[in-house]
Structure formats: structure tokens, C-alpha cells
Coordinates of C-alpha atoms in Angstrom, one line a residue:
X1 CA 14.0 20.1 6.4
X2 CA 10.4 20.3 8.7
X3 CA 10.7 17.7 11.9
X4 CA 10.0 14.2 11.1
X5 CA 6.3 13.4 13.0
X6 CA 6.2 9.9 14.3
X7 CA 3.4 8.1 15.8
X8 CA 2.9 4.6 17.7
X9 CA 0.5 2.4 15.3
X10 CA -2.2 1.9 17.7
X11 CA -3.3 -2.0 18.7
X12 CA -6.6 -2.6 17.3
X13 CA -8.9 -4.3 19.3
X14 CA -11.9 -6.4 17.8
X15 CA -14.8 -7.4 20.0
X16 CA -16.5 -10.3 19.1
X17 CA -14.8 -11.9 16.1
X18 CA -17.7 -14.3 15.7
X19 CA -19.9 -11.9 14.8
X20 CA -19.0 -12.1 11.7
X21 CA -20.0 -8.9 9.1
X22 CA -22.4 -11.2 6.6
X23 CA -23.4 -14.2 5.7
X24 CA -20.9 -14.5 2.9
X25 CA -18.2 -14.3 5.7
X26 CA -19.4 -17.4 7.4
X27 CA -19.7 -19.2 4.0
X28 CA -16.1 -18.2 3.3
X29 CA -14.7 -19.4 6.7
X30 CA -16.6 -22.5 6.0
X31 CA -15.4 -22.7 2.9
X32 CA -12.0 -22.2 3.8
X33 CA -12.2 -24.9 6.5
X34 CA -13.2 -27.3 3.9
X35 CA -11.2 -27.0 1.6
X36 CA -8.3 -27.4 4.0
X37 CA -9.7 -30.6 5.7
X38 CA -10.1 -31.9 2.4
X39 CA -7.1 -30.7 0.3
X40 CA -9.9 -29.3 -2.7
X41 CA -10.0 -25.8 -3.4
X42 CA -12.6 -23.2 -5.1
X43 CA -9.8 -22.4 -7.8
X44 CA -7.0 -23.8 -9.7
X45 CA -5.9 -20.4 -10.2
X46 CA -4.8 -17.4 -8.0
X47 CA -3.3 -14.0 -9.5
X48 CA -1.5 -11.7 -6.9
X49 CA 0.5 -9.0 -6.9
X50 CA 4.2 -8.4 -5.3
X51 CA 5.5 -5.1 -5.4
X52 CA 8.6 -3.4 -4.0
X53 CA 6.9 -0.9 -1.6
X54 CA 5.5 -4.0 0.3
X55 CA 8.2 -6.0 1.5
X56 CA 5.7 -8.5 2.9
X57 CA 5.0 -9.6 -0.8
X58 CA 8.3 -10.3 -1.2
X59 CA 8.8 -12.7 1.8
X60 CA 5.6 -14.3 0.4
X61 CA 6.8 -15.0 -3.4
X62 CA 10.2 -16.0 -2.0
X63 CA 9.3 -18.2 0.7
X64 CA 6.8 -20.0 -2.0
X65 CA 4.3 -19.5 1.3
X66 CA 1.1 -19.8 -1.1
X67 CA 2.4 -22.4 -3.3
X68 CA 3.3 -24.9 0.0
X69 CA -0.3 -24.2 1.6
X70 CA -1.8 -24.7 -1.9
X71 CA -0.1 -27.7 -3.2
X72 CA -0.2 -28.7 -6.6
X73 CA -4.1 -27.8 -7.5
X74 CA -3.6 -24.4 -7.5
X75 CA -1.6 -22.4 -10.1
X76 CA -0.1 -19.4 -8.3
X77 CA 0.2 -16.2 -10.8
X78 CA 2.6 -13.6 -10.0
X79 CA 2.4 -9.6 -11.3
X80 CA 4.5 -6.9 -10.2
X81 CA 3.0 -3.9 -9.6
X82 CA 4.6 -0.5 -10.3
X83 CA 2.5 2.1 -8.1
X84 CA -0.9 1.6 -6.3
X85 CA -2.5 2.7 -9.5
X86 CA -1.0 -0.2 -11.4
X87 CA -2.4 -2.6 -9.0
X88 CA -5.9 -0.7 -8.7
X89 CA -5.9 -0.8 -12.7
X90 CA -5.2 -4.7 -12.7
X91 CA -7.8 -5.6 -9.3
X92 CA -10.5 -3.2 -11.5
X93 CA -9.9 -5.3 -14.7
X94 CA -10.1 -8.8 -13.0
X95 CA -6.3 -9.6 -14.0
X96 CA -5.6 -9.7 -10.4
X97 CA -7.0 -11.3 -7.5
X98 CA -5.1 -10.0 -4.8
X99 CA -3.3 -6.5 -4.8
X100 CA -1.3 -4.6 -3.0
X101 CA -1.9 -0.2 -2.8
X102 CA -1.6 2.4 -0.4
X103 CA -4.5 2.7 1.8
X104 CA -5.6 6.1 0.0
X105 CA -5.6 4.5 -3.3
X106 CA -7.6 2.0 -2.0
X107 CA -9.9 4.6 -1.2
X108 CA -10.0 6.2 -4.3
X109 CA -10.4 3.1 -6.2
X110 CA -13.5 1.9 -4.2
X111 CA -15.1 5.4 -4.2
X112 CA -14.8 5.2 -8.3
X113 CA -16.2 1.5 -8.3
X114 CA -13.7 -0.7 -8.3
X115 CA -15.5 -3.5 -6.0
X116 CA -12.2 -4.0 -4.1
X117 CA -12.1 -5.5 -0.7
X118 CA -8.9 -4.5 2.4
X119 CA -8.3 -8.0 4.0
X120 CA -5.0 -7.4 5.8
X121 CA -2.3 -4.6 6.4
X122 CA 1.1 -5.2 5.6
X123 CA 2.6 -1.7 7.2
X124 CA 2.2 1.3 8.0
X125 CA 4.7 3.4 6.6
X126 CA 6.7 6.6 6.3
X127 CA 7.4 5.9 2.6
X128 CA 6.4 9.4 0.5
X129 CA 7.9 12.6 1.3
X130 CA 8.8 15.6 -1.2
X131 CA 11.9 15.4 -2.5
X132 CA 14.3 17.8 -4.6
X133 CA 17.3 17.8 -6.6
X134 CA 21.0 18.1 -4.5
X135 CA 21.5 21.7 -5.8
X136 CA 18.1 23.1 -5.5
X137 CA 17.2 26.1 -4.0
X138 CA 13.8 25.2 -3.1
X139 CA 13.6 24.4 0.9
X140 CA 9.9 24.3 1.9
X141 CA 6.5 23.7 0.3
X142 CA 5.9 27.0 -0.2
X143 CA 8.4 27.2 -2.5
X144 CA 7.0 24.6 -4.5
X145 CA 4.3 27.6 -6.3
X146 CA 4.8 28.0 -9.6
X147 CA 6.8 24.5 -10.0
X148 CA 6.9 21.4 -11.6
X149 CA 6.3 18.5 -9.4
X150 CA 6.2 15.0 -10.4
X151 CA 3.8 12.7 -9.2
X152 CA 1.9 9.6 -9.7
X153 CA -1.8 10.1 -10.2
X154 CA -3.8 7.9 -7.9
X155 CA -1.3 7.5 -5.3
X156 CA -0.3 7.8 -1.4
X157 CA 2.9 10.2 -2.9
X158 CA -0.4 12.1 -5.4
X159 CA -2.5 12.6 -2.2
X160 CA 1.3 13.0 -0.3
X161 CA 2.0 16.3 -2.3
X162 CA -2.0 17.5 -2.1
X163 CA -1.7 17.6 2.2
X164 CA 1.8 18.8 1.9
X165 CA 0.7 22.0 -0.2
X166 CA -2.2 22.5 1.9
X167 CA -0.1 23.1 5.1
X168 CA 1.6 25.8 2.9
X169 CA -1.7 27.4 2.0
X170 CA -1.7 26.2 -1.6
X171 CA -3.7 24.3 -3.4
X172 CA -2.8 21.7 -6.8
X173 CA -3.5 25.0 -9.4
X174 CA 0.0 26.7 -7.5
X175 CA 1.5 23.8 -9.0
X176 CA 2.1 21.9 -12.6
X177 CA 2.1 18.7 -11.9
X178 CA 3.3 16.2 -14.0
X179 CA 2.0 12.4 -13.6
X180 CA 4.5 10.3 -13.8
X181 CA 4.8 6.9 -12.9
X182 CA 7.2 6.6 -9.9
X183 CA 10.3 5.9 -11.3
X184 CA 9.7 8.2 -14.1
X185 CA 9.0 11.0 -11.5
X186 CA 12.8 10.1 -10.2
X187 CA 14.3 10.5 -13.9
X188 CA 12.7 13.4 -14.0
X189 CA 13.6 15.5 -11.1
X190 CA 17.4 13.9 -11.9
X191 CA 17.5 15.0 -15.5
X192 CA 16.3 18.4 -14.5
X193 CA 12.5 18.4 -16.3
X194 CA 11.0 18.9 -12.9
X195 CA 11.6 21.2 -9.6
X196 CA 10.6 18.4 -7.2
X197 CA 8.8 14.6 -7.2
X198 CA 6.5 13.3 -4.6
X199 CA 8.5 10.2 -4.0
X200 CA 7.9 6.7 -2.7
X201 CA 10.2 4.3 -1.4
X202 CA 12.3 2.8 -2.0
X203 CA 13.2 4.3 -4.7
X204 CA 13.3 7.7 -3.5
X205 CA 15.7 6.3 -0.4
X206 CA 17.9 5.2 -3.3
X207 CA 17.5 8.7 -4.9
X208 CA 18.7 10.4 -1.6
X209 CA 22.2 8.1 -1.7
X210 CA 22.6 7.8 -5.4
X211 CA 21.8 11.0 -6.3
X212 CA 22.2 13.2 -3.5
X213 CA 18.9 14.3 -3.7
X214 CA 16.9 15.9 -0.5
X215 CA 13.6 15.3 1.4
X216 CA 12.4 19.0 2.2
X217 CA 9.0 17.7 3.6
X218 CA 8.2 14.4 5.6
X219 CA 4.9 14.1 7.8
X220 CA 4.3 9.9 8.4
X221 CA 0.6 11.3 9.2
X222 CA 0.6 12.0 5.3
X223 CA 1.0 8.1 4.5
X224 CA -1.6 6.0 4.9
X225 CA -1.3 2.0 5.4
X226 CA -0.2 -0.5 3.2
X227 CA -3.7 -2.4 2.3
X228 CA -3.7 -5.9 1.0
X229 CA -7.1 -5.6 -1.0
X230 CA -9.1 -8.1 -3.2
X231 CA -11.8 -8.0 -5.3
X232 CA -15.4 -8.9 -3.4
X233 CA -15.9 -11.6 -6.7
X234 CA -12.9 -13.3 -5.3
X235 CA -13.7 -13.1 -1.7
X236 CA -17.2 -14.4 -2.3
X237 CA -16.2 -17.2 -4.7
X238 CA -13.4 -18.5 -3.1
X239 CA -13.3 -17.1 0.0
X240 CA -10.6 -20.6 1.1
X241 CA -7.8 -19.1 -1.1
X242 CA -8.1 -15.8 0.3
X243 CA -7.4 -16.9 3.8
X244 CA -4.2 -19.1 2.2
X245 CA -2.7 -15.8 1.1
X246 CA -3.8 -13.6 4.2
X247 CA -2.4 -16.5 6.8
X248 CA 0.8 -16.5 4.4
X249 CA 1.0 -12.3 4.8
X250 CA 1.0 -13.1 8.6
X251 CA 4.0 -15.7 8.6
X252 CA 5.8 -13.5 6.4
X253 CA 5.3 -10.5 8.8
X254 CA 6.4 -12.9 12.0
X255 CA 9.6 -14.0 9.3
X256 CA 10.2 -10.3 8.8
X257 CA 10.3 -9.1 11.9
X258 CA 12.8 -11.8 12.4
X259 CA 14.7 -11.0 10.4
X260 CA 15.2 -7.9 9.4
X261 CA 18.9 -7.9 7.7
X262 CA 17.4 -10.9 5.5
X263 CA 14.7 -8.8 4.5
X264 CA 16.5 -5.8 3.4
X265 CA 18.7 -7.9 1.6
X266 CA 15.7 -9.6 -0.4
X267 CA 14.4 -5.9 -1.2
X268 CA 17.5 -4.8 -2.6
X269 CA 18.0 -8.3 -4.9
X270 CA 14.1 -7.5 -6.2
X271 CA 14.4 -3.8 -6.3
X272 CA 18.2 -3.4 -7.7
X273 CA 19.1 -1.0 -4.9
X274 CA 22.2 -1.0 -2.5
X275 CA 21.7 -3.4 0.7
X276 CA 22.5 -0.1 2.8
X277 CA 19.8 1.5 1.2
X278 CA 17.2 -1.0 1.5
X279 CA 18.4 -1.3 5.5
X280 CA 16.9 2.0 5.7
X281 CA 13.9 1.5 4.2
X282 CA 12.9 -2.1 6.1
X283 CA 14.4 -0.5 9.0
X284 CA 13.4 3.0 9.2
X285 CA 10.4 3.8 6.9
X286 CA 8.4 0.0 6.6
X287 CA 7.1 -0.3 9.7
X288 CA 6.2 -3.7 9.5
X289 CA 4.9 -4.4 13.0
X290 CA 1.5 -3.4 13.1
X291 CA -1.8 -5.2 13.6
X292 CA -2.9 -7.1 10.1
X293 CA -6.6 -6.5 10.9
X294 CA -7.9 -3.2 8.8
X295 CA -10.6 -1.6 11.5
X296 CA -10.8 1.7 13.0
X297 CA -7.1 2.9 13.0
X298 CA -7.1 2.6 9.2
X299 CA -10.3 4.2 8.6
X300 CA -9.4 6.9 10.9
X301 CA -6.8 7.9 8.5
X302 CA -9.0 7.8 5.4
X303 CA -11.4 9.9 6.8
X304 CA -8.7 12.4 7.2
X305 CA -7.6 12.1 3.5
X306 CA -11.4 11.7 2.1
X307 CA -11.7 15.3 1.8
X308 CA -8.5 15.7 -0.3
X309 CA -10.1 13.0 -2.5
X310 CA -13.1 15.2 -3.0
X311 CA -11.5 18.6 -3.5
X312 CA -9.1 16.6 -6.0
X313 CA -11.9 16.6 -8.3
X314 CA -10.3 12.4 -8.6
X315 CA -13.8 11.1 -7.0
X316 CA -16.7 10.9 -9.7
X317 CA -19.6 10.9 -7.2
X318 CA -18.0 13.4 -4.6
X319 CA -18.8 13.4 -0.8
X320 CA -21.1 10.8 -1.4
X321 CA -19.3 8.4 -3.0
X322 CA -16.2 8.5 -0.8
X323 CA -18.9 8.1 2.3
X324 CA -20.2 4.9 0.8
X325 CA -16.3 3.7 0.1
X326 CA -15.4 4.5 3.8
X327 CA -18.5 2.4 4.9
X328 CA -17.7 -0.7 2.8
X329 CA -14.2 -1.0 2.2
X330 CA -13.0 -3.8 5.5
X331 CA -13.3 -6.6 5.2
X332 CA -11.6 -7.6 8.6
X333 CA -12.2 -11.0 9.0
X334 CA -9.6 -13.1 7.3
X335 CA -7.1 -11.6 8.8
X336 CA -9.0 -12.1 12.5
X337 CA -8.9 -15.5 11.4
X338 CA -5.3 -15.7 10.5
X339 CA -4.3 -13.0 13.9
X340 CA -6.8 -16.4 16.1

């Protein structure tokens, strides 16, 4: 198994929070004051996301944070999303206000036009690693040439397995890779129809105790943040809500960090994994404890995975488009608001 790299998420400083990117970010703050003087908001509705590989999201729905800062004039819509993909498909199709990706898939969706929005990160995480069956032979990356390898299109484990090969000299043609949605891509490598699975947690930290399957390749520089992203409609129309559900993300994080035992024991209720298992994830692989405001640290870590995206082929307007993405994706100032 390679060493485990670890790094210490920077502290983000930002100069000047008053000067504020646009226009429409001063409208929204005074929007959002408003409507919390005077208990009316922009919306009746909101539609967000929770999803298992953001514990934060679970704190929130449980806790009923959004529902006690929006009172009764404001119906509060809950999705689960699956993968980063499944959240980027629901944010691009307007079922979803608020959703939670990786920060690569976030990438990938704005580069291909979704108009999505980062407004806070939830973690920075070690939660994608290659992984491989408990009697397999293969041991490295460069054993993965020639194999099947599971994988879910679109996100942090996709672009996981695409840096991973690279360190081994190969690129995604030395493989067959099979797109699976992330559970799926478990199944799979269990019931023997792949060689390995680019996994995410936490169900590949179940995997390893369940199953007894390995991680041959970890690299936390490999996983980008957890992004909290919405769409630019929603920040522009009801820019009050939006700073609801970011200060709620930011008592959740305080809550979580609190208590981390609680937290692990809400993951596995939601996810249906063993308590031990989701100790290790919250504990081990989350990272929760990281600045909330997306700035320079983040992007720093797109720009590294920007050129996977173009030689991926997954970016429709190449080099260009993922430029324009890198320049427009933050939207930092909700979450200064909520870190003030």
C-alpha cells in the first residue's frame, strides 16, 4: 500500500470583506438583512440536497437548522444525492437549489455550463482511494493496465483514478472503465465483474470492514474539497435564503466538531453502515475543520486537476472553458458573512 500524504488545510485569509465581488452581492446581503428584520422571505420554497459523503448535510436536516431560521413561510425540500454527478444533474435541471459535489465536479459542471455557484466548504477530505478485492493480486496502479475499474463518471473518485494512473505512466485507454454509480462500483468489484473501483466514502470504508477489501492507492492531494454550490438564479433571486442555509452549514460544522461520536453515529443511522465504520470516516477521512470560505486554497487545487479535465476529453470547450470555470466559480461572500 503507497504512504498515505497528508497535508494541513491552510487558513484562508480574506482582505477586505466589504468589498464585495458585484453589485448583486450587496443586493443579496441587503436582501438577506431584510428579510430577517422583517420575518418575509424571497421564497416559500427551498430545495437542497443532503448526501452521505457530506456529514455537514446531515447535522443540518437533523438539527431542522433551516426550518428553525425559516419558520413557517418557507417549505424546506430535501433530496439525497447519490454521487456529485447526481447532484450536478439535479442543480443543472433547476430541481435543486443547493447541492452538495466534490470540488472537481463542481469544476466540471461549471466548465460544461451548468451556472452553479461554491458558497461554502463543508470538508476537505481524504474520501477516494483505489480499492481492490481481499484476494487480489493487483498491488499498485500499474497493475491496474489492462483492467476493469469501476468508477463514477463526473466525479472526485472519476478524476481520483485519472491522477492515480498518471503517477503510473498510464493514461484512461490502459484501462476499461466501467461507470458505475458508487455503490454499484462496490457490487461490482465484490461480485467479481471488476478488478478494482475508484471508491468514495463511506461506503468504501464500509467495503474495507465488510468485505475485506483493500486500498492499494491513497494520495489526499487527489481529493479535492467538499463544495456547497448553488445555482447563480438562486443566489441572485433570493440571495436571503442562501445565507439561512450557509449560516446553518456553519453551526453544523461548530456542532460537529463538538461532537464528533454524535456525528458518526448520525452517519451510520443515514448511511446503514456500522458506528465503528462511520468513526473512521468522521474521524479519519472528513476533515471537517477547515475554513467555510471557498478562495485561493480551493482553487489552487482545481487548477491542479483542470488539466485532467481537459485531457479527459469530459470538458466540451477545452482549456478555455475550464479557464473561464476557474475564474467564476466563488462566490465567497455568504460564507464571509456567516465566518463575521
Amino acid at each position: 500500500m503507497s504512504t498515505v500524504i497528508r497535508r494541513t488545510a491552510p487558513t484562508i485569509v480574506v482582505a477586505g470583506a466589504v468589498m464585495l465581488m458585484a453589485t448583486g452581492c450587496l443586493a443579496g446581503e441587503n436582501a438577506a438583512s431584510t428579510s430577517e428584520s422583517t420575518g418575509e422571505w424571497s421564497t416559500d420554497t427551498l430545495s437542497i440536497d443532503f448526501a452521505t459523503y457530506n456529514p455537514l448535510s446531515l447535522v443540518v436536516k437533523d438539527q431542522g437548522l433551516i426550518e428553525k431560521a425559516l419558520g413557517d413561510d418557507v417549505d424546506v425540500e430535501w433530496t439525497q444525492s447519490a454521487g456529485s454527478n447526481k447532484a450536478n444533474e439535479l442543480l443543472r435541471a433547476g430541481s435543486l437549489d443547493v447541492g452538495s459535489t466534490a470540488g472537481s465536479a463542481a469544476l466540471l459542471a461549471r466548465a460544461n455550463g451548468s451556472p452553479i455557484k461554491v458558497i461554502d466548504v463543508y470538508s476537505q477530505p481524504e474520501w477516494s482511494a483505489i480499492v481492490v478485492g481481499p484476494d487480489s493480486d493487483i498491488t499498485s496502479v500499474a497493475d491496474l493496465k489492462g483492467k476493469k475499474v469501476a468508477a463514477t463518471s463526473g466525479t472526485d473518485p472519476y478524476f481520483f483514478l485519472l491522477q492515480a494512473l498518471e503517477t503510473a505512466g498510464l493514461g484512461v485507454s490502459d484501462v476499461e472503465v466501467q461507470n458505475l454509480q458508487h455503490a454499484d462500483g462496490r457490487s461490482a468489484l465484490d461480485g467479481g465483474s471488476v478488478d478494482a473501483w475508484a471508491g468514495l466514502d463511506p461506503i468504501m470504508a464500509a467495503a474495507e470492514v465488510e468485505s475485506g477489501d483493500k486500498l492499494i492507492y491513497r494520495n489526499v492531494d487527489f481529493n479535492s474539497y467538499g463544495f456547497l454550490n448553488a445555482t447563480e438564479e438562486f443566489l441572485t433571486d433570493h440571495a436571503d435564503v442562501a445565507q439561512v442555509v450557509v449560516n446553518a452549514y456553519e453551526e453544523a460544522r461548530e456542532w460537529a466538531l463538538a461532537n464528533p461520536d454524535e456525528t458518526a453515529a448520525l452517519l451510520a443511522e443515514v448511511a446503514g453502515i456500522d458506528p465503528a465504520v462511520a468513526t473512521t470516516v468522521i474521524s479519519e477521512r472528513s476533515n471537517l475543520d477547515v475554513s467555510a470560505i471557498p478562495g485561493d486554497a480551493q482553487l489552487a487545487v482545481l487548477e491542479k486537476i483542470a488539466p485532467v479535465l481537459v485531457d479527459s476529453d469530459a470538458v466540451t470547450g477545452g482549456q478555455d472553458a475550464v479557464d473561464t470555470a476557474l475564474d467564476t466559480i466563488i462566490e465567497p461572500t455568504f460564507a464571509e458573512k456567516a465566518a463575521g
